[in-house]
Structures are given as C-alpha cells and as structure tokens.
Tab-separated table of C-alpha atoms and ligand atoms in Angstrom:
chain	number	residue	atom	x	y	z
A	191	MET	CA	-14.053	9.334	-6.170
A	192	ASN	CA	-13.689	7.745	-9.603
A	193	THR	CA	-11.594	10.335	-11.486
A	194	ASN	CA	-10.763	8.144	-14.453
A	195	VAL	CA	-13.115	10.026	-16.823
A	196	GLN	CA	-14.307	13.455	-15.771
A	197	THR	CA	-17.765	14.823	-16.445
A	198	SER	CA	-16.369	16.725	-19.432
A	199	GLY	CA	-15.231	13.432	-20.968
A	200	ILE	CA	-11.436	14.144	-20.514
A	201	LYS	CA	-9.238	11.500	-19.028
A	202	SER	CA	-7.724	13.128	-16.041
A	203	GLY	CA	-4.941	10.492	-15.865
A	204	LEU	CA	-4.017	11.338	-19.469
A	205	GLU	CA	-3.931	7.619	-20.230
A	206	GLY	CA	-3.201	6.760	-23.829
A	207	ILE	CA	-2.151	10.369	-24.679
A	208	PRO	CA	1.389	10.601	-26.061
A	209	ALA	CA	3.168	13.603	-24.573
A	210	ALA	CA	6.654	13.223	-26.182
A	211	GLU	CA	8.637	11.345	-28.813
A	212	THR	CA	11.426	9.409	-27.168
A	213	ALA	CA	14.156	7.031	-28.239
A	214	LEU	CA	14.876	6.033	-24.614
A	215	SER	CA	12.273	3.452	-23.665
A	216	HIS	CA	9.004	1.863	-24.763
A	217	VAL	CA	6.469	-0.016	-22.735
A	218	VAL	CA	4.225	-2.458	-24.612
A	219	GLY	CA	1.539	-2.977	-22.016
A	220	ALA	CA	-0.510	-5.637	-23.734
A	221	ALA	CA	2.496	-7.817	-24.455
A	222	GLY	CA	4.304	-7.168	-21.165
A	223	GLU	CA	7.394	-5.879	-22.983
A	224	LEU	CA	9.872	-3.143	-21.986
A	225	ILE	CA	12.378	-1.864	-24.526
A	226	LEU	CA	15.334	0.152	-23.244
A	227	CYS	CA	17.467	1.974	-25.837
A	228	GLY	CA	16.580	-0.606	-28.504
A	229	ALA	CA	16.912	-3.806	-26.357
A	230	HIS	CA	14.457	-5.955	-24.504
A	231	LEU	CA	14.778	-5.377	-20.724
A	232	LYS	CA	16.022	-8.972	-20.092
A	233	ASP	CA	18.936	-8.591	-22.583
A	234	PHE	CA	19.619	-5.013	-21.468
A	235	ALA	CA	19.875	-5.934	-17.862
A	236	ALA	CA	22.078	-8.919	-18.641
A	237	ALA	CA	24.444	-6.866	-20.844
A	238	HIS	CA	25.020	-3.698	-18.825
A	239	SER	CA	26.755	-2.345	-15.776
A	240	PHE	CA	25.219	0.699	-14.146
A	241	GLU	CA	27.790	2.857	-15.846
A	242	SER	CA	27.423	1.441	-19.375
A	243	ALA	CA	23.621	1.601	-19.120
A	244	ALA	CA	23.788	5.236	-17.978
A	245	ALA	CA	26.256	6.018	-20.842
A	246	LEU	CA	23.790	4.571	-23.338
A	247	PHE	CA	20.814	6.543	-21.991
A	248	TRP	CA	22.637	9.808	-21.837
A	249	GLY	CA	24.179	9.279	-25.281
A	250	THR	CA	20.809	8.383	-26.849
A	251	ALA	CA	19.195	11.414	-25.282
A	252	GLN	CA	21.788	13.676	-26.817
A	253	ASP	CA	21.870	11.728	-30.133
A	254	GLU	CA	25.556	11.128	-29.568
A	255	ALA	CA	27.738	8.064	-29.262
A	256	PRO	CA	27.740	6.919	-25.627
A	257	MET	CA	30.630	7.794	-23.398
A	258	ALA	CA	33.040	4.907	-22.541
A	259	GLU	CA	32.050	2.986	-19.446
A	260	GLU	CA	35.319	3.927	-17.761
A	261	GLN	CA	34.646	7.621	-18.382
A	262	VAL	CA	31.247	7.368	-16.742
A	263	ARG	CA	32.727	5.434	-13.822
A	264	ALA	CA	35.390	8.183	-13.290
A	265	GLY	CA	32.756	10.929	-13.669
A	266	LEU	CA	30.453	9.291	-11.130
A	267	GLY	CA	33.372	8.746	-8.786
A	268	ALA	CA	34.244	12.449	-8.926
A	269	ALA	CA	30.547	13.384	-8.488
A	270	ARG	CA	30.355	11.156	-5.412
A	271	ALA	CA	33.461	12.865	-3.989
A	272	ALA	CA	31.946	16.353	-4.644
A	273	ALA	CA	28.711	15.263	-2.953
A	274	PHE	CA	30.656	14.025	0.051
A	275	ALA	CA	32.459	17.408	0.327
A	276	ARG	CA	29.054	19.146	0.531
A	277	LEU	CA	27.795	16.784	3.270
A	278	GLY	CA	29.318	18.603	6.236
A	279	ALA	CA	26.886	21.532	5.957
A	280	LEU	CA	23.898	19.226	5.294
A	281	LEU	CA	24.257	16.494	7.875
A	282	PRO	CA	22.906	18.405	10.942
A	283	SER	CA	19.736	19.211	8.891
A	284	PHE	CA	19.057	15.511	8.341
A	285	GLU	CA	18.184	15.032	11.959
A	286	GLY	CA	14.575	13.967	12.388
A	287	LEU	CA	14.048	13.631	8.636
A	288	SER	CA	12.974	10.430	6.877
A	289	LEU	CA	15.517	9.092	4.283
A	290	SER	CA	13.326	10.435	1.492
A	291	GLU	CA	13.168	13.857	3.095
A	292	ALA	CA	16.968	13.819	3.608
A	293	LEU	CA	17.439	12.929	-0.064
A	294	ARG	CA	15.035	15.768	-1.038
A	295	LEU	CA	17.190	18.207	0.966
A	296	GLY	CA	20.457	16.806	-0.413
A	297	LEU	CA	19.342	16.950	-4.013
A	298	ALA	CA	18.312	20.555	-3.565
A	299	ALA	CA	21.929	21.310	-2.636
A	300	VAL	CA	23.455	19.931	-5.831
A	301	PRO	CA	24.703	22.791	-7.899
A	302	GLU	CA	23.754	23.088	-11.612
A	303	GLU	CA	27.316	22.774	-12.877
A	304	ASP	CA	28.971	21.126	-15.910
A	305	ALA	CA	27.508	17.696	-16.530
A	306	PRO	CA	24.619	18.123	-14.048
A	307	HIS	CA	23.268	14.686	-14.969
A	308	ILE	CA	26.439	13.054	-13.631
A	309	ALA	CA	26.608	15.367	-10.610
A	310	VAL	CA	23.059	14.569	-9.509
A	311	THR	CA	23.358	10.798	-10.204
A	312	GLY	CA	26.629	10.686	-8.187
A	313	ALA	CA	25.125	12.579	-5.278
A	314	ILE	CA	22.233	10.222	-4.469
A	315	PRO	CA	24.166	7.227	-2.997
A	316	VAL	CA	26.337	9.546	-0.972
A	317	ILE	CA	23.357	11.429	0.563
A	318	LEU	CA	21.403	8.274	1.191
A	319	ALA	CA	24.276	6.297	2.768
A	320	ALA	CA	25.192	9.266	5.005
A	321	ALA	CA	21.542	9.820	6.098
A	322	ALA	CA	21.018	6.158	6.815
A	323	ARG	CA	24.257	6.006	8.868
A	324	ALA	CA	23.340	9.136	10.767
A	325	LYS	CA	20.166	7.501	11.932
A	326	GLU	CA	22.343	4.842	13.593
A	327	GLY	CA	24.633	7.490	15.104
A	328	LYS	CA	27.431	6.648	12.674
A	329	ALA	CA	29.626	9.118	10.767
A	330	PRO	CA	29.492	9.184	6.962
A	331	LEU	CA	32.078	7.237	4.946
A	332	ALA	CA	33.981	8.863	2.084
A	333	PRO	CA	33.319	7.375	-1.351
A	334	ASP	CA	35.897	5.354	-3.213
A	335	ALA	CA	36.022	6.587	-6.824
A	336	SER	CA	37.629	3.421	-8.011
A	337	LEU	CA	34.557	1.300	-7.238
A	338	PRO	CA	31.460	0.784	-9.398
A	339	HIS	CA	28.486	2.915	-8.329
A	340	ALA	CA	26.409	0.095	-6.737
A	341	ALA	CA	29.461	-1.362	-4.905
A	342	ASP	CA	30.518	1.986	-3.467
A	343	PHE	CA	26.959	2.726	-2.279
A	344	LEU	CA	26.743	-0.598	-0.327
A	345	ARG	CA	30.240	-0.052	1.108
A	346	MET	CA	29.423	3.598	2.155
A	347	LEU	CA	26.227	2.355	3.809
A	348	ARG	CA	27.575	-0.648	5.643
A	349	GLY	CA	31.196	0.280	6.293
A	350	GLU	CA	32.462	-2.867	4.630
A	351	PRO	CA	32.569	-4.125	1.079
A	352	ALA	CA	29.481	-6.020	-0.234
A	353	SER	CA	29.805	-9.408	-1.785
A	354	GLU	CA	29.960	-9.727	-5.582
A	355	ALA	CA	26.541	-11.379	-5.575
A	356	GLU	CA	25.071	-8.449	-3.718
A	357	VAL	CA	26.639	-5.854	-6.041
A	358	THR	CA	25.302	-7.780	-9.055
A	359	ALA	CA	21.870	-7.914	-7.571
A	360	LEU	CA	21.767	-4.214	-6.810
A	361	THR	CA	23.154	-3.403	-10.237
A	362	THR	CA	20.482	-5.513	-11.953
A	363	TYR	CA	17.861	-3.669	-9.879
A	364	LEU	CA	19.256	-0.197	-10.770
A	365	VAL	CA	19.485	-1.006	-14.459
A	366	THR	CA	16.019	-2.620	-14.527
A	367	VAL	CA	14.304	0.525	-13.104
A	368	MET	CA	16.425	3.083	-14.976
A	369	ASP	CA	13.607	4.104	-17.333
A	370	HIS	CA	9.995	3.233	-18.046
A	371	GLY	CA	8.288	5.280	-20.708
A	372	MET	CA	6.216	8.281	-19.672
A	373	ASN	CA	5.740	7.326	-15.993
A	374	ALA	CA	4.597	10.041	-13.622
A	375	SER	CA	8.091	11.075	-12.369
A	376	THR	CA	9.599	11.086	-15.863
A	377	PHE	CA	6.756	13.209	-17.135
A	378	THR	CA	7.372	15.598	-14.247
A	379	ALA	CA	11.103	15.775	-15.126
A	380	ARG	CA	10.231	16.429	-18.752
A	381	VAL	CA	7.729	19.244	-17.859
A	382	ILE	CA	10.387	20.870	-15.679
A	383	ALA	CA	13.077	20.605	-18.386
A	384	SER	CA	10.676	21.923	-21.036
A	385	THR	CA	10.633	25.300	-19.245
A	386	GLY	CA	14.409	25.512	-19.752
A	387	ALA	CA	15.118	24.749	-16.057
A	388	GLY	CA	18.311	22.715	-15.495
A	389	LEU	CA	18.695	18.939	-15.119
A	390	THR	CA	19.176	19.015	-11.310
A	391	TRP	CA	15.775	20.746	-11.021
A	392	ALA	CA	14.246	18.114	-13.267
A	393	ALA	CA	15.746	15.341	-11.079
A	394	LEU	CA	14.508	16.934	-7.851
A	395	GLY	CA	10.977	17.192	-9.324
A	396	GLY	CA	11.154	13.628	-10.614
A	397	PHE	CA	12.039	12.399	-7.177
A	398	ALA	CA	9.191	14.343	-5.599
A	399	ALA	CA	6.774	12.606	-7.976
A	400	LEU	CA	8.334	9.193	-7.261
A	401	THR	CA	7.663	9.269	-3.523
A	402	GLY	CA	3.894	8.744	-3.724
A	403	PRO	CA	2.485	5.256	-3.003
A	404	LEU	CA	0.891	4.977	-6.416
A	405	HIS	CA	4.377	5.233	-7.958
A	406	GLY	CA	7.667	4.540	-6.224
A	407	GLY	CA	6.506	4.559	-2.629
A	408	ALA	CA	5.045	1.081	-2.766
A	409	PRO	CA	7.956	-1.237	-1.831
A	410	GLU	CA	7.951	-0.371	1.811
A	411	PRO	CA	4.206	-1.098	2.153
A	412	VAL	CA	4.764	-4.368	0.216
A	413	LEU	CA	7.174	-5.528	2.914
A	414	ASN	CA	4.813	-4.361	5.638
A	415	MET	CA	2.158	-6.446	3.939
A	416	LEU	CA	4.319	-9.535	3.881
A	417	GLU	CA	5.128	-9.130	7.527
A	418	GLU	CA	1.492	-8.717	8.440
A	419	VAL	CA	0.570	-11.850	6.508
A	420	GLY	CA	3.331	-13.660	8.452
A	421	THR	CA	2.968	-17.204	7.153
A	422	PRO	CA	1.947	-18.705	3.758
A	423	ALA	CA	-1.110	-20.315	5.378
A	424	ARG	CA	-2.571	-16.911	6.254
A	425	ALA	CA	-2.072	-15.382	2.720
A	426	GLU	CA	-5.464	-16.166	1.292
A	427	SER	CA	-7.558	-14.934	4.194
A	428	TRP	CA	-5.375	-11.826	4.690
A	429	VAL	CA	-5.658	-10.811	1.053
A	430	ALA	CA	-9.432	-11.440	0.971
A	431	GLY	CA	-9.865	-9.290	4.131
A	432	GLU	CA	-7.934	-6.335	2.631
A	433	LEU	CA	-9.974	-6.373	-0.491
A	434	GLU	CA	-13.185	-6.603	1.476
A	435	LYS	CA	-12.082	-3.417	3.366
A	436	GLY	CA	-11.626	-1.725	-0.002
A	437	GLU	CA	-7.833	-1.597	0.364
A	438	ARG	CA	-5.415	-1.879	-2.595
A	439	LEU	CA	-2.867	-4.660	-2.608
A	440	MET	CA	0.564	-3.045	-2.886
A	441	GLY	CA	2.774	-4.446	-5.580
A	442	PHE	CA	-0.139	-5.340	-7.927
A	443	GLY	CA	-1.771	-3.509	-10.835
A	444	HIS	CA	-0.303	-1.111	-13.345
A	445	ARG	CA	-1.551	1.681	-15.552
A	446	ILE	CA	0.053	0.272	-18.718
A	447	TYR	CA	0.716	-3.425	-18.181
A	448	LYS	CA	-2.308	-5.637	-18.702
A	449	VAL	CA	-0.131	-8.707	-18.253
A	450	ARG	CA	2.799	-9.377	-15.886
A	451	ASP	CA	5.263	-6.534	-15.543
A	452	PRO	CA	8.501	-7.871	-17.211
A	453	ARG	CA	10.576	-6.137	-14.547
A	454	ALA	CA	9.008	-8.389	-11.911
A	455	ASP	CA	10.503	-11.464	-13.649
A	456	VAL	CA	14.011	-9.958	-13.966
A	457	LEU	CA	14.002	-9.009	-10.296
A	458	LYS	CA	12.584	-12.300	-9.219
A	459	ALA	CA	15.480	-14.066	-11.062
A	460	ALA	CA	17.965	-11.670	-9.403
A	461	LEU	CA	16.463	-12.412	-6.009
A	462	GLU	CA	16.585	-16.167	-6.530
A	463	ARG	CA	20.357	-15.810	-7.461
A	464	LEU	CA	20.932	-13.877	-4.233
A	465	SER	CA	19.454	-16.899	-2.380
A	466	PRO	CA	17.410	-15.249	0.387
A	467	SER	CA	15.995	-17.458	3.124
A	468	GLY	CA	13.707	-20.119	1.717
A	469	GLU	CA	11.073	-19.040	4.233
A	470	LYS	CA	10.836	-15.490	2.889
A	471	LEU	CA	10.652	-16.635	-0.706
A	472	ALA	CA	7.959	-19.172	0.140
A	473	LEU	CA	5.908	-16.420	1.881
A	474	ALA	CA	6.287	-14.061	-1.108
A	475	ARG	CA	5.213	-16.796	-3.525
A	476	ALA	CA	2.148	-17.658	-1.406
A	477	VAL	CA	1.103	-13.965	-1.101
A	478	GLU	CA	1.576	-13.378	-4.816
A	479	GLU	CA	-0.442	-16.491	-5.727
A	480	ALA	CA	-3.229	-15.587	-3.266
A	481	ALA	CA	-3.287	-11.914	-4.396
A	482	LEU	CA	-3.463	-12.741	-8.095
A	483	ALA	CA	-6.358	-15.170	-7.578
A	484	ALA	CA	-8.250	-12.768	-5.327
A	485	LEU	CA	-7.729	-9.827	-7.660
A	486	LYS	CA	-9.050	-11.865	-10.582
A	487	ARG	CA	-12.270	-12.497	-8.622
A	488	HIS	CA	-12.379	-8.920	-7.305
A	489	LYS	CA	-11.999	-7.237	-10.693
A	490	PRO	CA	-12.740	-9.768	-13.408
A	491	ASP	CA	-12.644	-7.070	-16.145
A	492	ARG	CA	-9.458	-5.348	-15.044
A	493	PRO	CA	-6.276	-7.407	-15.391
A	494	LEU	CA	-4.309	-6.787	-12.196
A	495	GLU	CA	-0.962	-8.475	-12.218
A	496	THR	CA	2.279	-8.393	-10.193
A	497	ASN	CA	4.206	-5.105	-10.704
A	498	VAL	CA	7.822	-4.170	-10.254
A	499	GLU	CA	7.409	-3.143	-6.616
A	500	PHE	CA	6.603	-6.583	-5.348
A	501	TYR	CA	9.998	-8.156	-6.095
A	502	THR	CA	11.738	-4.837	-5.600
A	503	ALA	CA	10.730	-5.059	-1.954
A	504	MET	CA	11.992	-8.617	-1.660
A	505	LEU	CA	15.260	-7.883	-3.432
A	506	LEU	CA	16.102	-4.723	-1.494
A	507	ASP	CA	15.202	-6.476	1.746
A	508	GLY	CA	17.484	-9.325	0.681
A	509	LEU	CA	20.262	-6.772	0.372
A	510	ALA	CA	19.508	-5.678	3.935
A	511	LEU	CA	18.760	-2.153	2.841
A	512	PRO	CA	16.718	-0.029	5.262
A	513	ARG	CA	13.028	-0.212	4.348
A	514	ALA	CA	12.608	3.546	4.523
A	515	GLY	CA	15.380	3.767	1.921
A	516	PHE	CA	13.601	1.715	-0.764
A	517	THR	CA	12.207	4.752	-2.587
A	518	PRO	CA	15.539	6.673	-2.536
A	519	VAL	CA	17.281	3.572	-3.885
A	520	PHE	CA	14.718	3.465	-6.636
A	521	ALA	CA	15.708	7.067	-7.367
A	522	MET	CA	19.382	5.989	-7.585
A	523	GLY	CA	18.497	4.050	-10.741
A	524	ARG	CA	15.595	6.183	-12.125
A	525	VAL	CA	17.675	9.413	-11.931
A	526	VAL	CA	19.466	8.270	-15.103
A	527	GLY	CA	16.058	8.120	-16.893
A	528	TRP	CA	14.932	11.467	-15.499
A	529	THR	CA	18.089	13.301	-16.635
A	530	ALA	CA	18.148	11.511	-20.027
A	531	HIS	CA	14.522	12.467	-20.653
A	532	ALA	CA	15.226	16.023	-19.511
A	533	MET	CA	18.099	16.231	-22.009
A	534	GLU	CA	16.005	14.710	-24.774
A	535	GLN	CA	13.112	17.084	-24.027
A	536	GLN	CA	15.401	20.070	-24.244
A	537	ARG	CA	16.916	18.865	-27.511
A	538	THR	CA	13.767	17.807	-29.323
A	539	GLY	CA	10.732	19.164	-27.470
A	540	ARG	CA	9.155	22.525	-26.633
A	541	LEU	CA	7.465	24.053	-23.587
A	542	ILE	CA	4.832	21.558	-22.237
A	543	ARG	CA	1.779	23.668	-21.573
A	544	PRO	CA	-1.476	21.650	-21.881
A	545	ALA	CA	-4.976	23.136	-21.641
A	546	SER	CA	-7.588	22.682	-18.959
A	547	LEU	CA	-11.361	22.751	-19.156
A	548	TYR	CA	-12.932	25.360	-16.951
A	549	VAL	CA	-15.782	23.950	-14.915
A	550	GLY	CA	-15.997	26.781	-12.274
A	551	ARG	CA	-18.529	29.600	-11.927
A	552	LYS	CA	-18.624	32.204	-14.654
A	553	PRO	CA	-18.591	35.895	-13.801
A	554	VAL	CA	-21.987	37.570	-14.189
A	555	ARG	CA	-22.014	40.280	-16.768
A	556	GLU	CA	-22.623	43.837	-15.437
A	557	GLU	CA	-25.737	44.484	-17.637
A	558	TRP	CA	-27.457	41.297	-16.148
A	559	ARG	CA	-27.292	42.593	-12.599
B	205	ACO	N1	-5.425	-3.740	-5.413
B	205	ACO	C1	-6.810	-3.725	-5.422
B	205	ACO	N2	-7.531	-3.089	-6.349
B	205	ACO	C2	-6.848	-2.467	-7.371
B	205	ACO	C3	-5.401	-2.492	-7.364
B	205	ACO	C4	-4.725	-3.129	-6.381
B	205	ACO	N3	-3.405	-3.199	-6.305
B	205	ACO	N4	-5.023	-1.788	-8.455
B	205	ACO	C5	-6.174	-1.355	-9.063
B	205	ACO	N5	-7.208	-1.767	-8.409
B	205	ACO	C6	-8.597	-1.497	-8.706
B	205	ACO	C7	-8.992	-0.063	-8.319
B	205	ACO	O1	-9.480	0.020	-7.044
B	205	ACO	C8	-9.994	0.307	-9.399
B	205	ACO	O2	-11.271	-0.150	-8.933
B	205	ACO	P1	-12.566	0.798	-9.167
B	205	ACO	O3	-12.710	0.911	-10.671
B	205	ACO	O4	-13.669	-0.020	-8.482
B	205	ACO	O5	-12.286	2.088	-8.432
B	205	ACO	C9	-9.582	-0.527	-10.601
B	205	ACO	O6	-8.792	-1.572	-10.131
B	205	ACO	C10	-8.774	0.268	-11.587
B	205	ACO	O7	-7.734	0.961	-10.919
B	205	ACO	P2	-7.108	2.355	-11.308
B	205	ACO	O8	-6.736	3.096	-10.036
B	205	ACO	O9	-8.026	2.997	-12.293
B	205	ACO	O10	-5.872	1.912	-12.053
B	205	ACO	P3	-4.654	2.824	-12.398
B	205	ACO	O11	-4.216	2.478	-13.766
B	205	ACO	O12	-4.945	4.259	-12.171
B	205	ACO	O13	-3.681	2.404	-11.228
B	205	ACO	C11	-1.873	1.667	-9.947
B	205	ACO	C12	-2.479	1.797	-11.367
B	205	ACO	C13	-1.865	3.035	-9.304
B	205	ACO	C14	-0.514	1.114	-9.979
B	205	ACO	C15	-2.846	0.758	-9.110
B	205	ACO	O14	-2.899	-0.514	-9.705
B	205	ACO	C16	-2.411	0.647	-7.657
B	205	ACO	O15	-2.816	1.486	-6.826
B	205	ACO	N6	-1.629	-0.412	-7.230
B	205	ACO	C17	-1.172	-0.525	-5.898
B	205	ACO	C18	0.047	0.405	-5.615
B	205	ACO	C19	1.300	-0.057	-6.370
B	205	ACO	O16	1.609	-1.246	-6.464
B	205	ACO	N7	2.081	0.951	-6.831
B	205	ACO	C20	3.316	0.763	-7.613
B	205	ACO	C21	3.059	0.867	-9.022
B	205	ACO	S1	4.475	0.436	-10.014
B	205	ACO	C22	5.306	1.921	-10.253
B	205	ACO	O17	4.823	2.909	-10.352
B	205	ACO	C23	6.850	1.853	-10.263
C-alpha cells in the first residue's frame, strides 16, 4: 500500500511538517549535512567524548551552561552503579528474551528520580551487558565508575578491558548517532514529554520506536545481507535479485537525505581506523557499490543513498558486539538525544495533540430512518 499521500491529500508520514523548534540538531537533507549543537557532525564527533557531548546536549536543552565533563562522568558512573544494584531482581526475567526485549524491561525499571536523564543513560550499558552475558551463562560484572561510559560498557560485556582503538571507535559511534532532528523515536519521546510524563517514560517510548526495521532495527539485517552475499563477486546479482523480488536493501535510503548520509562517512572512517579484516571491508565496499548502482536503475527519480545503518553494522561487528545488540547499542547513544529533546519540549513546547481526518462511516440521523 502506498501510504505516502492519503486520499484526503494529507501526508501520513508528516514529511516536511515542522513539529517543534529545537536548538539540538539540524538535518539538511539536500546538502547531506548534520549540525549538532551548532557544529558540523564531523567536527562534533572529532571534538567530543561521550560525556562532553551529552553535557552539551543536556545543557542546550535546558538553555544552561553545560556541566563539566568530569561531573557527567561521575554522574553516569553513579547511575551505572545504581542500575547494577537493581539487576538482581531483573536478571531472572531476562531469560528467553531478546536483547532488545531485555532492555525494554530494564528501562521500565528505572525510577523517575533526580536527574532521570543521567539515570536512564547510565542504565542502558549495564542492562545490555548483563543481558548479553546471561545469554552465555555468565554472571553480570559490576560497573567501574572511574571509566568512560563506552570503555566501561565494553569491559562489562567482555570481562576484560577493551583497547583504546575500540573505545575510540565506539565513542565515535555513540556521539555520531546521539541526535538527528525529528526522527521517529525522537518525535515519540517529545510527544510523551509534552504530556508532562517524565524523562524515563520518554526514553522508554523512544526506544520502542527505535526498534522497527525502518528506523534503528536495520543494522542486524545489514549484516545478514552481507553474509548472504558472501563474496564481492556475488554482490551485483544478489542485489538485483532482491530488488526484483520487491525487497528493500537494508542500509540504503532515507526520508530526509537525498544525498549520502554524512554519518555513513564518519562511521566509515572510524571503521577504517579500527582496521577490520580487509576481506570484510572489501565485501562491504562491493555491496555498497552494487546496491547504489542498482538502486539508481530501480528508482531513477528517488535518490537512494547509503544511510547510517550500513557502516553501523560494519563498525559494531568490528567491535565484536552481538548482532542482536546493535539496536540497544544505538539506544545507548540516542538516549542522550531523546532525553535532551524531552527536556527541551517541556521547557519550550506544549501538549502535542494533532488532528486527524475522519474517513469512517457517519452515524445516520434518527429522522432519516
Ligand atoms: N531499497 C529498495 N527500495 C527502496 C529503499 C531501499 N532501501 N528505500 C526506499 N525504496 C523505494 C521504496 O520501495 C519506494 O518505492 P515505491 O514508491 O515504488 O513504493 C520508494 O523508494 C520511496 O520509499 P519510501 O518508503 O517512500 O521512502 P521513505 O522516506 O518513507 O523511507 C526508509 C525511508 C524507511 C529509510 C527507506 O529508505 C527504507 O526502508 N530503507 C531500508 C531500511 C533502512 O535502511 N532503515 C534505516 C534507516 S536510517 C535510520 O532510521 C537510523
């Protein structure tokens, strides 16, 4: 069903309709630009740690000077410790759940306390690492409040410290995906916050919206696709076959970008610095090239370029993260955007309550019977 424009003429995807004023991020789709708190993505990602980027988002949202990086690091360390203390009651319920389902459950248990944005951001890596370890029959590891957020996550997950290159790659990823205009999960978080509900509720709703394959659920299928293709020589025929069957190629196309998604380039550079196996990189390049050429032929009037999820999949795989954890790791970065938008909405916005056009049957008036 083509639901782009409904019979009434409304755009059911709300494309092009501004729903909020924000100082947090700006996507210039035609130019392939992403501005985060006043800086171009490339400069922002190069300049910030996870903690300093989060401080800037949360400060901007509240129209206040950002907290010091050390203060955010200490706050997140304490939040990770609090999340770990809650784990005991949760862990048995993780059994049989996917990592996304376990995170949904864990987020629902975060209390709406002082600084809920820090509490919920600190909770995600703890829940995710514990749920992933439980799948391998391993006990959860306590967080180390002295470590940066990304480093502590990798250590809690693996049971040993990650290399500096790996921590840098994950930090680049988390900062790159922290915010992205009025995407579906951010809109969800703003709608929830607009009702006066707290920031943990907004983050939980944001995560729910993120899990769909048209939004943050794509990296796992991207990796499956690369595995199915297998070798660079098969890329062209595999891609053509999928399009013939009417399938979408995961990791390509975007509602806003009409040129290449700038996040794909930042992540590609981070991936190259991480030096994955030459074989994997060659396969990814071959699939990307074949897909772009085939999509151009398939939809000559609709620019379909590489999106953030393509190189996300490669980068997170290069970090040996479990594939089913890719969407929750996305949430680990994006939660900063959700909570910042929720704070900004509550400071500057009002209840979001759009209208709908009724196209159902009308009641028959009594006198016409
Ligand atoms: N492969 C093949 N065809 C595609 C693709 C794709 N990746 N993307 C769009 N198209 C086609 C559609 O089938 C549609 O064709 P039609 O008009 O004949 O029905 C046309 O291009 C326009 O597509 P829309 O769905 O209208 O585009 P929209 O802006 O709604 O979609 C989206 C954007 C959802 C990202 C889409 O490009 C897609 O499904 N991509 C694959 C999934 C993916 O990579 N998701 C991650 C997105 S990034 C993020 O959210 C973090």
